[in-house]
Short mmCIF file of C-alpha atoms in Angstrom, two decimals:
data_model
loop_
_atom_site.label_atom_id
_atom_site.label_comp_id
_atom_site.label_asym_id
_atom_site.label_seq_id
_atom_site.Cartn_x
_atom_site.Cartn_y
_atom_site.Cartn_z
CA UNK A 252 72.97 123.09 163.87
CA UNK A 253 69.78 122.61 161.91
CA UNK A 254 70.71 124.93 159.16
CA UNK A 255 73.62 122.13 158.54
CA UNK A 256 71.73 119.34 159.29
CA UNK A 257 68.56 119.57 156.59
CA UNK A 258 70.63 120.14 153.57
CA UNK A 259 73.07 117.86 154.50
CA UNK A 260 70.41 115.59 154.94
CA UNK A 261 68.50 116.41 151.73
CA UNK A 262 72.44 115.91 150.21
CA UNK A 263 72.81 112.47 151.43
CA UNK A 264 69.39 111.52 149.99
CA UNK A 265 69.77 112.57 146.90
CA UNK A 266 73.53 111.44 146.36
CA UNK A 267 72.15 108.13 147.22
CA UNK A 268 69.64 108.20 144.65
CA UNK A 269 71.85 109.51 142.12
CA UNK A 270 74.51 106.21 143.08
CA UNK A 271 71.54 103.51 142.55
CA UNK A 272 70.39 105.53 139.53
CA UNK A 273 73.56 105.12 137.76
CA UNK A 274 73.65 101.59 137.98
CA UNK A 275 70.57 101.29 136.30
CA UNK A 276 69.59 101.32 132.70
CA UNK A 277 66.94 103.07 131.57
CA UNK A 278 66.21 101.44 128.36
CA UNK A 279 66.17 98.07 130.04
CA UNK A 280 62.33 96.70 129.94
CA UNK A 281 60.86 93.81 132.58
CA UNK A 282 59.11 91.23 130.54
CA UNK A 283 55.39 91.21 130.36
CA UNK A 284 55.41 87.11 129.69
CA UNK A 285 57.15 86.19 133.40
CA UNK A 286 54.79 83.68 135.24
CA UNK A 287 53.24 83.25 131.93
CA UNK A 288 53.20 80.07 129.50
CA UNK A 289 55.77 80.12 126.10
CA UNK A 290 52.86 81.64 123.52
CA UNK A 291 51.25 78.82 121.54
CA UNK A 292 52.97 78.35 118.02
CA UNK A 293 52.93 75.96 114.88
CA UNK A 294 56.09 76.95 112.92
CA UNK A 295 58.14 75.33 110.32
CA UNK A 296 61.42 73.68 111.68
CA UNK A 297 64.81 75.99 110.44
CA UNK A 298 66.81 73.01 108.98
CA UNK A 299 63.52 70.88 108.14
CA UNK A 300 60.77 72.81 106.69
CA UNK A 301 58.83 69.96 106.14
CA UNK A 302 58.33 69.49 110.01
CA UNK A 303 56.23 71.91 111.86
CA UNK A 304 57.23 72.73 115.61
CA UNK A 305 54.71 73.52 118.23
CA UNK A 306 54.84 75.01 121.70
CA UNK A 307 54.53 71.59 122.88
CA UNK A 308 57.22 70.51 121.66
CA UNK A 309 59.76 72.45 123.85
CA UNK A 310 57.62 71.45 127.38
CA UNK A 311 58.44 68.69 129.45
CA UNK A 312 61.69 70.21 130.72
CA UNK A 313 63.90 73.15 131.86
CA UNK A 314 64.63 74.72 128.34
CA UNK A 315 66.39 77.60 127.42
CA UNK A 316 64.63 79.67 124.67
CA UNK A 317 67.32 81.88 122.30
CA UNK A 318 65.86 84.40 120.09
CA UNK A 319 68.46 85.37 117.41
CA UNK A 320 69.04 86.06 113.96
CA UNK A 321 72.12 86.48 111.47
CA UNK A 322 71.82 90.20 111.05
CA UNK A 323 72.06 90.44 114.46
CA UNK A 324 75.74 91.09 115.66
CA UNK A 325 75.42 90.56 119.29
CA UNK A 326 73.76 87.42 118.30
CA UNK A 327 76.82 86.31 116.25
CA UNK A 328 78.97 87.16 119.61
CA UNK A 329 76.84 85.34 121.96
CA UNK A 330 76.84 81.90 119.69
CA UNK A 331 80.41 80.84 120.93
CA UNK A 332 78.81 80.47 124.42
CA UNK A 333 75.85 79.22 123.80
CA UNK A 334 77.70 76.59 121.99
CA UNK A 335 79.56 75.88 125.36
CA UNK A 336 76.08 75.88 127.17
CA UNK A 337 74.93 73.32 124.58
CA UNK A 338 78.41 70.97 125.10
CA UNK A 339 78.67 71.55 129.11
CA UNK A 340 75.47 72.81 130.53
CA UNK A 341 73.04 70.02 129.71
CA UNK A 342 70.24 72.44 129.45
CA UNK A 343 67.90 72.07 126.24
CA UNK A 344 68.64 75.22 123.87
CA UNK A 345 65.82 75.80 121.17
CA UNK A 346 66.44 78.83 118.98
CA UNK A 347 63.64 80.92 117.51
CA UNK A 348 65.19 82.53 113.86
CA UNK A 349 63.45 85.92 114.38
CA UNK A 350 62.73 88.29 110.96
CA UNK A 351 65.65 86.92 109.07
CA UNK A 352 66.34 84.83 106.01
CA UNK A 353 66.20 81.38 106.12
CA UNK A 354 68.75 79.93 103.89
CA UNK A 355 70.89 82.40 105.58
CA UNK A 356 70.47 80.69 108.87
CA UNK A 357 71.17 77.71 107.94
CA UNK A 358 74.07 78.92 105.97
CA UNK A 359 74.97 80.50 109.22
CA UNK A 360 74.79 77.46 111.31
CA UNK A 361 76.18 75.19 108.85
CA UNK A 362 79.61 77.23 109.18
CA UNK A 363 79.62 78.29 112.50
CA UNK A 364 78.10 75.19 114.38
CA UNK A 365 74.65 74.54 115.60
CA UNK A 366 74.15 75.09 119.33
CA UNK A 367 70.25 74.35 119.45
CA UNK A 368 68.16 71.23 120.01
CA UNK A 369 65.75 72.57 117.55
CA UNK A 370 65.62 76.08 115.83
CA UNK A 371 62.06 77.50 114.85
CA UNK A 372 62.02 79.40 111.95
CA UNK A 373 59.71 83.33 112.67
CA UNK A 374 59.79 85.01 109.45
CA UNK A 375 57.19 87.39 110.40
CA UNK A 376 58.15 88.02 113.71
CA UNK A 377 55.20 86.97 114.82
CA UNK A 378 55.91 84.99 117.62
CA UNK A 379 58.61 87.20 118.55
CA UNK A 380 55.90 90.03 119.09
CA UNK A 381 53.80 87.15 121.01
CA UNK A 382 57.11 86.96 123.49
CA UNK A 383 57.53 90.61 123.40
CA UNK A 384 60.79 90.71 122.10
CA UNK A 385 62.24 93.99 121.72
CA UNK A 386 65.96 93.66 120.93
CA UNK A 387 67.75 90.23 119.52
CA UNK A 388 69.27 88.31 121.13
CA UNK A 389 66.69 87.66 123.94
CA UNK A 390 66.79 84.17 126.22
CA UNK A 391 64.09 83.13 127.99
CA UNK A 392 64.19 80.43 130.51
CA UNK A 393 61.35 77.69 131.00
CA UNK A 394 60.35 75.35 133.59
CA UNK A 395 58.90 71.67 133.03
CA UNK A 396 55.46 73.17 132.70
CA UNK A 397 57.09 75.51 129.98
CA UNK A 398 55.96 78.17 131.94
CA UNK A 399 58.69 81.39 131.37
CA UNK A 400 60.52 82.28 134.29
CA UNK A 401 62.80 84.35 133.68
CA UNK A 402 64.27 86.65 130.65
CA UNK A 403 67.32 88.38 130.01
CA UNK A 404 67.80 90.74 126.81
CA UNK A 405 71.11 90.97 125.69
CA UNK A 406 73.83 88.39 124.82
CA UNK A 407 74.46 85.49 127.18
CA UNK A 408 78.30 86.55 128.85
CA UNK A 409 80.13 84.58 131.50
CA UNK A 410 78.93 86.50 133.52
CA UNK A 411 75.55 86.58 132.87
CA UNK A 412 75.40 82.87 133.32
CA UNK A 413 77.07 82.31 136.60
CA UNK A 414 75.10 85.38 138.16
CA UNK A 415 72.07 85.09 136.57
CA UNK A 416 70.82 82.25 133.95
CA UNK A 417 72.52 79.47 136.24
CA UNK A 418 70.81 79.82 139.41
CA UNK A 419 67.45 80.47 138.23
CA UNK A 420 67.72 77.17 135.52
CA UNK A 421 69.17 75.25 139.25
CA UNK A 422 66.46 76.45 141.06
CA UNK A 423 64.11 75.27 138.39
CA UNK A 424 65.58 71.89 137.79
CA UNK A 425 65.09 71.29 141.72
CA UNK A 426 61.53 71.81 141.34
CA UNK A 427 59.55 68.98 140.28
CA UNK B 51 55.92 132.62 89.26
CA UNK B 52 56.02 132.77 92.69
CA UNK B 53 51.70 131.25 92.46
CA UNK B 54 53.60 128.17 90.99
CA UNK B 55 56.32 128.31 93.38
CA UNK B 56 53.80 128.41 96.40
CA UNK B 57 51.30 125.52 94.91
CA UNK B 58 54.71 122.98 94.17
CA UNK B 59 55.45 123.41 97.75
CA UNK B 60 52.36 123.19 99.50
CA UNK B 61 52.20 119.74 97.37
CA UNK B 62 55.41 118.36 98.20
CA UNK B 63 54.33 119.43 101.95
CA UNK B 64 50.99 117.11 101.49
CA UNK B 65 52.77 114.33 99.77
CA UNK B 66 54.03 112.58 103.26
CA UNK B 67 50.47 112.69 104.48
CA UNK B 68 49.00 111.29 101.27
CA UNK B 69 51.96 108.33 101.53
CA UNK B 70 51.15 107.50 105.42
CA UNK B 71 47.19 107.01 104.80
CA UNK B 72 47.99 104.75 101.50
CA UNK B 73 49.94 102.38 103.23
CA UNK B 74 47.15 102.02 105.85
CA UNK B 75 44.33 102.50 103.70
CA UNK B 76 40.66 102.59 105.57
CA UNK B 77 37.20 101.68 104.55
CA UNK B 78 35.89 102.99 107.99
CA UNK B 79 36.26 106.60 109.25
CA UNK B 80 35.70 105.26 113.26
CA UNK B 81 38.23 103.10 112.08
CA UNK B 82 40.91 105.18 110.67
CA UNK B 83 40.63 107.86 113.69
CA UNK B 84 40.95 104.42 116.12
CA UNK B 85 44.24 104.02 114.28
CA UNK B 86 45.41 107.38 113.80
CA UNK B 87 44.64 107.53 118.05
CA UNK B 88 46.24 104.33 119.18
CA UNK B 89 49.51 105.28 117.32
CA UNK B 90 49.86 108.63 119.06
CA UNK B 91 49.26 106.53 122.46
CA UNK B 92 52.06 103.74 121.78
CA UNK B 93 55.48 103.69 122.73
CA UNK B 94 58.34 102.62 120.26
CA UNK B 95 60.04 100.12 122.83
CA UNK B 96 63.66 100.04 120.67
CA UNK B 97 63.32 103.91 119.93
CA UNK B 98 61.90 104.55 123.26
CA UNK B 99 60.94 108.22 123.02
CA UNK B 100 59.27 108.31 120.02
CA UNK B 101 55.60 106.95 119.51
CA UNK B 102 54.47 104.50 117.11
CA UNK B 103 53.54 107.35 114.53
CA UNK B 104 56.73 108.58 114.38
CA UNK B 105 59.39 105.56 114.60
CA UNK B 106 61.64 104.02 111.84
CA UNK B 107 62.45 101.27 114.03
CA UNK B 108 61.33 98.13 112.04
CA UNK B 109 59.63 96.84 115.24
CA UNK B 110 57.89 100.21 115.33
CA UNK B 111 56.46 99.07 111.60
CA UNK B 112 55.75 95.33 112.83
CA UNK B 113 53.89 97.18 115.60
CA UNK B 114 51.78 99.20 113.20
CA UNK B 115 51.43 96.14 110.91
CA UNK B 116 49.77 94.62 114.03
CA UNK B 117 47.75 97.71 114.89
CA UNK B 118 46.08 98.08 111.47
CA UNK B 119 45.46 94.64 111.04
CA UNK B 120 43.79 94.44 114.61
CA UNK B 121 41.73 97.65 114.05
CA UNK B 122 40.99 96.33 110.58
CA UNK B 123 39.35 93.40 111.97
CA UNK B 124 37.21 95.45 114.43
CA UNK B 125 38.96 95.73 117.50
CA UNK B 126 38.27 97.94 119.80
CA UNK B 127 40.83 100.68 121.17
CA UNK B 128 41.13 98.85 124.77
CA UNK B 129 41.61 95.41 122.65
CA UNK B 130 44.67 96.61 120.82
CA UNK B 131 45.89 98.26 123.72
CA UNK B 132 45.81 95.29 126.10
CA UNK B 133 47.40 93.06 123.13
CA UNK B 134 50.33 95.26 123.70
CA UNK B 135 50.94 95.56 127.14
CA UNK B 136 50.40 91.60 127.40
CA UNK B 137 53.32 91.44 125.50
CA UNK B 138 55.28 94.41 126.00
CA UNK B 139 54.27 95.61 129.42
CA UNK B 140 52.77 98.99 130.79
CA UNK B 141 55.92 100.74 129.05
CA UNK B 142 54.40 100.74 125.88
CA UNK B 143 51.89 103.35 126.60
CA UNK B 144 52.86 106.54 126.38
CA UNK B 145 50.80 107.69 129.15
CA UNK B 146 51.68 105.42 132.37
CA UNK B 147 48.94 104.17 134.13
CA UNK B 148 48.11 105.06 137.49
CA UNK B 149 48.79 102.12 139.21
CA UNK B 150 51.07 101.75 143.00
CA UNK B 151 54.06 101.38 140.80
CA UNK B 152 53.79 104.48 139.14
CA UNK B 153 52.32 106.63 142.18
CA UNK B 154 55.68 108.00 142.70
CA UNK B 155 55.85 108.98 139.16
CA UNK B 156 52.80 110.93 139.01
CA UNK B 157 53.07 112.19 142.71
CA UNK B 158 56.34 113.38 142.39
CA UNK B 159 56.79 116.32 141.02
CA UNK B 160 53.60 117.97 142.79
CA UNK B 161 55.32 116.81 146.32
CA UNK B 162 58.53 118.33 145.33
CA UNK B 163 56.78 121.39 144.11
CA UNK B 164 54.69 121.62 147.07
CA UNK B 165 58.16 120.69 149.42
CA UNK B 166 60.43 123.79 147.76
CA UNK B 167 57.24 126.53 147.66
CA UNK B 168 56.71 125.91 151.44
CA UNK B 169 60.26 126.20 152.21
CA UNK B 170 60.73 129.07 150.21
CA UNK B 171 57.55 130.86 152.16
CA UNK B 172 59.45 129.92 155.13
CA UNK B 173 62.80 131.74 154.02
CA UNK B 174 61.17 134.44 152.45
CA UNK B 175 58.68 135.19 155.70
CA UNK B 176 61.29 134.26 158.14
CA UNK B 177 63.68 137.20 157.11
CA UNK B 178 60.92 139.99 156.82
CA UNK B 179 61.61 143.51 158.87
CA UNK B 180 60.49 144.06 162.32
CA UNK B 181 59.96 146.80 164.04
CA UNK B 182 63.70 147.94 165.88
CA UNK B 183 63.88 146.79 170.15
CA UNK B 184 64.95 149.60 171.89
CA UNK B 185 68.19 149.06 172.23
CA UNK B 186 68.77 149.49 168.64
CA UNK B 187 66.80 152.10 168.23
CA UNK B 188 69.40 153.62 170.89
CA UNK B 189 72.51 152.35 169.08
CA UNK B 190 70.70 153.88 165.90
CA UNK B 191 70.32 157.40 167.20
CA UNK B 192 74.10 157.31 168.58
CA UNK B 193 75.07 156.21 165.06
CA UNK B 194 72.66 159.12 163.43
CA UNK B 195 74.30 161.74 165.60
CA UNK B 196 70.49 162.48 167.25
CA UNK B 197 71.95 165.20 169.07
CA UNK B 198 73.39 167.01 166.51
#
């Protein structure tokens, strides 16, 4: 019965494997800033040059940080929601306007409506390489303390909210 | 003909190389070989199997923007290094560290080598010859036609 019963076994273990492997994707990369404060920045505003933003700025509460840009197509798919999030949610949305053209932006937003509190304007990318950012559109998620929490690479879907963004911005809102 | 064949080619072979050091141009020799190093050692995270040295992806050339300008300014190998995986993460070496994470990784394949040789040396000892018991050694001779 043994012959049977080690293969079989071997078999099982490695189907198993195989099954949880396939759910997983293997370009997908943890971020290195969880735990970790939003990176200190002084950057001009998107729609108001003039004004300079600063890390500071978006502490205080549970914020949602979007990292887009126009040449970015997922980004241009995930705005329609994250205007809904900005209407319904009640969550603070700041965008950061990663490697891309400013008057294009605000072109951009101009037409196709301005979901964020405040939009940060990263030319360089600078600040995107201080969040590790790897892939537009990225959202991180910040406490009060402005501590990130929690990131998720990719656009923002229905699904993504309820499952994911939702609870963790609840569970952060609950703490003081 | 064929001299001025040979000489256009082995140019147009050395004009890549002479392009790549231009763009990163070095006052320092340590320097240079500290760059030339730490982009062999650094993954591309968007083209993920290609190192820093060899990616188009225009993260990949933000990256080495950040690595020459870092090296430029006298940092150290371990410097740059750790000002990438604070923002990137252990994945963008291209050597993973040894940490408890990653045992598995580096364990792995040994374990699995060592797990199929000994079962193989089990299979292939197992079903050696042996000597015949008597009993086949009769049916043998009855089969032979010993007393022919």
């Amino acid at each position: 019965m043994l012959r049977f019963g080690l293969p079989l076994l071997v078999l099982t273990a490695l189907l198993a494997l195989f099954h949880r492997g396939l759910s997983l994707d293997p370009r997908a990369l943890p971020s290195a800033l969880i735990d970790r404060p939003l990176p200190a920045f002084q950057r001009p505003a998107l729609l108001e040059p003039e004004r300079t933003i600063t890390d500071a700025d978006w502490r205080g509460e549970v914020a949602l940080v979007n990292v887009w840009a126009t040449w970015c197509s997922s980004c241009r798919q995930e705005h329609g929601m994250l205007m809904r999030l900005a209407r319904e949610s009640g969550v603070s949305l700041y965008g950061i306007d990663y490697k891309d053209q400013p008057a294009a932006a605000i072109a951009y937003l101009g037409g196709a409506g301005n979901p964020y509190r405040d939009v940060v304007s990263d030319r360089d990318g600078r600040l995107g390489m201080d969040l590790g950012v790897y892939g537009t559109p990225e959202t991180f998620v910040l406490d009060r303390q402005g501590v990130i929490r929690y990131r998720h690479a990719g656009p923002i879907t229905d699904q993504v909210w309820e499952e994911r963004l939702r609870p963790v911005i609840e569970h952060l809102e609950a703490m003081p | 003909m064929n001299r001025m064949l040979a000489t256009l080619l082995v140019l147009l072979f050395l004009a890549p190389a002479m392009a790549a050091s231009d763009r990163y141009p070095f006052d320092d020799d340590a320097q240079r070989e500290r760059f030339r190093s730490l982009l062999g050692q650094l993954r591309c995270v968007v083209c993920q199997n290609q190192n820093l040295a060899d990616s188009n992806a225009a993260l990949a050339r933000d990256m080495r923007r950040e690595v020459y300008d870092l090296v430029r300014g006298g940092s150290s190998e371990d410097e740059v290094v750790d000002f990438l995986v604070s923002r990137y993460g252990d994945f963008v070496l291209y050597r993973p560290p040894m940490t408890s994470a990653t045992l598995a990784l580096w364990l792995g394949p040994v374990l699995l080598l060592g797990v199929g040789a000994g079962v193989a040396l089990v299979l292939v000892s197992g079903s050696g010859p042996r000597a015949p018991g008597a009993d086949e050694r009769r049916r043998a001779r009855a089969m032979l036609g010993e007393d022919e």
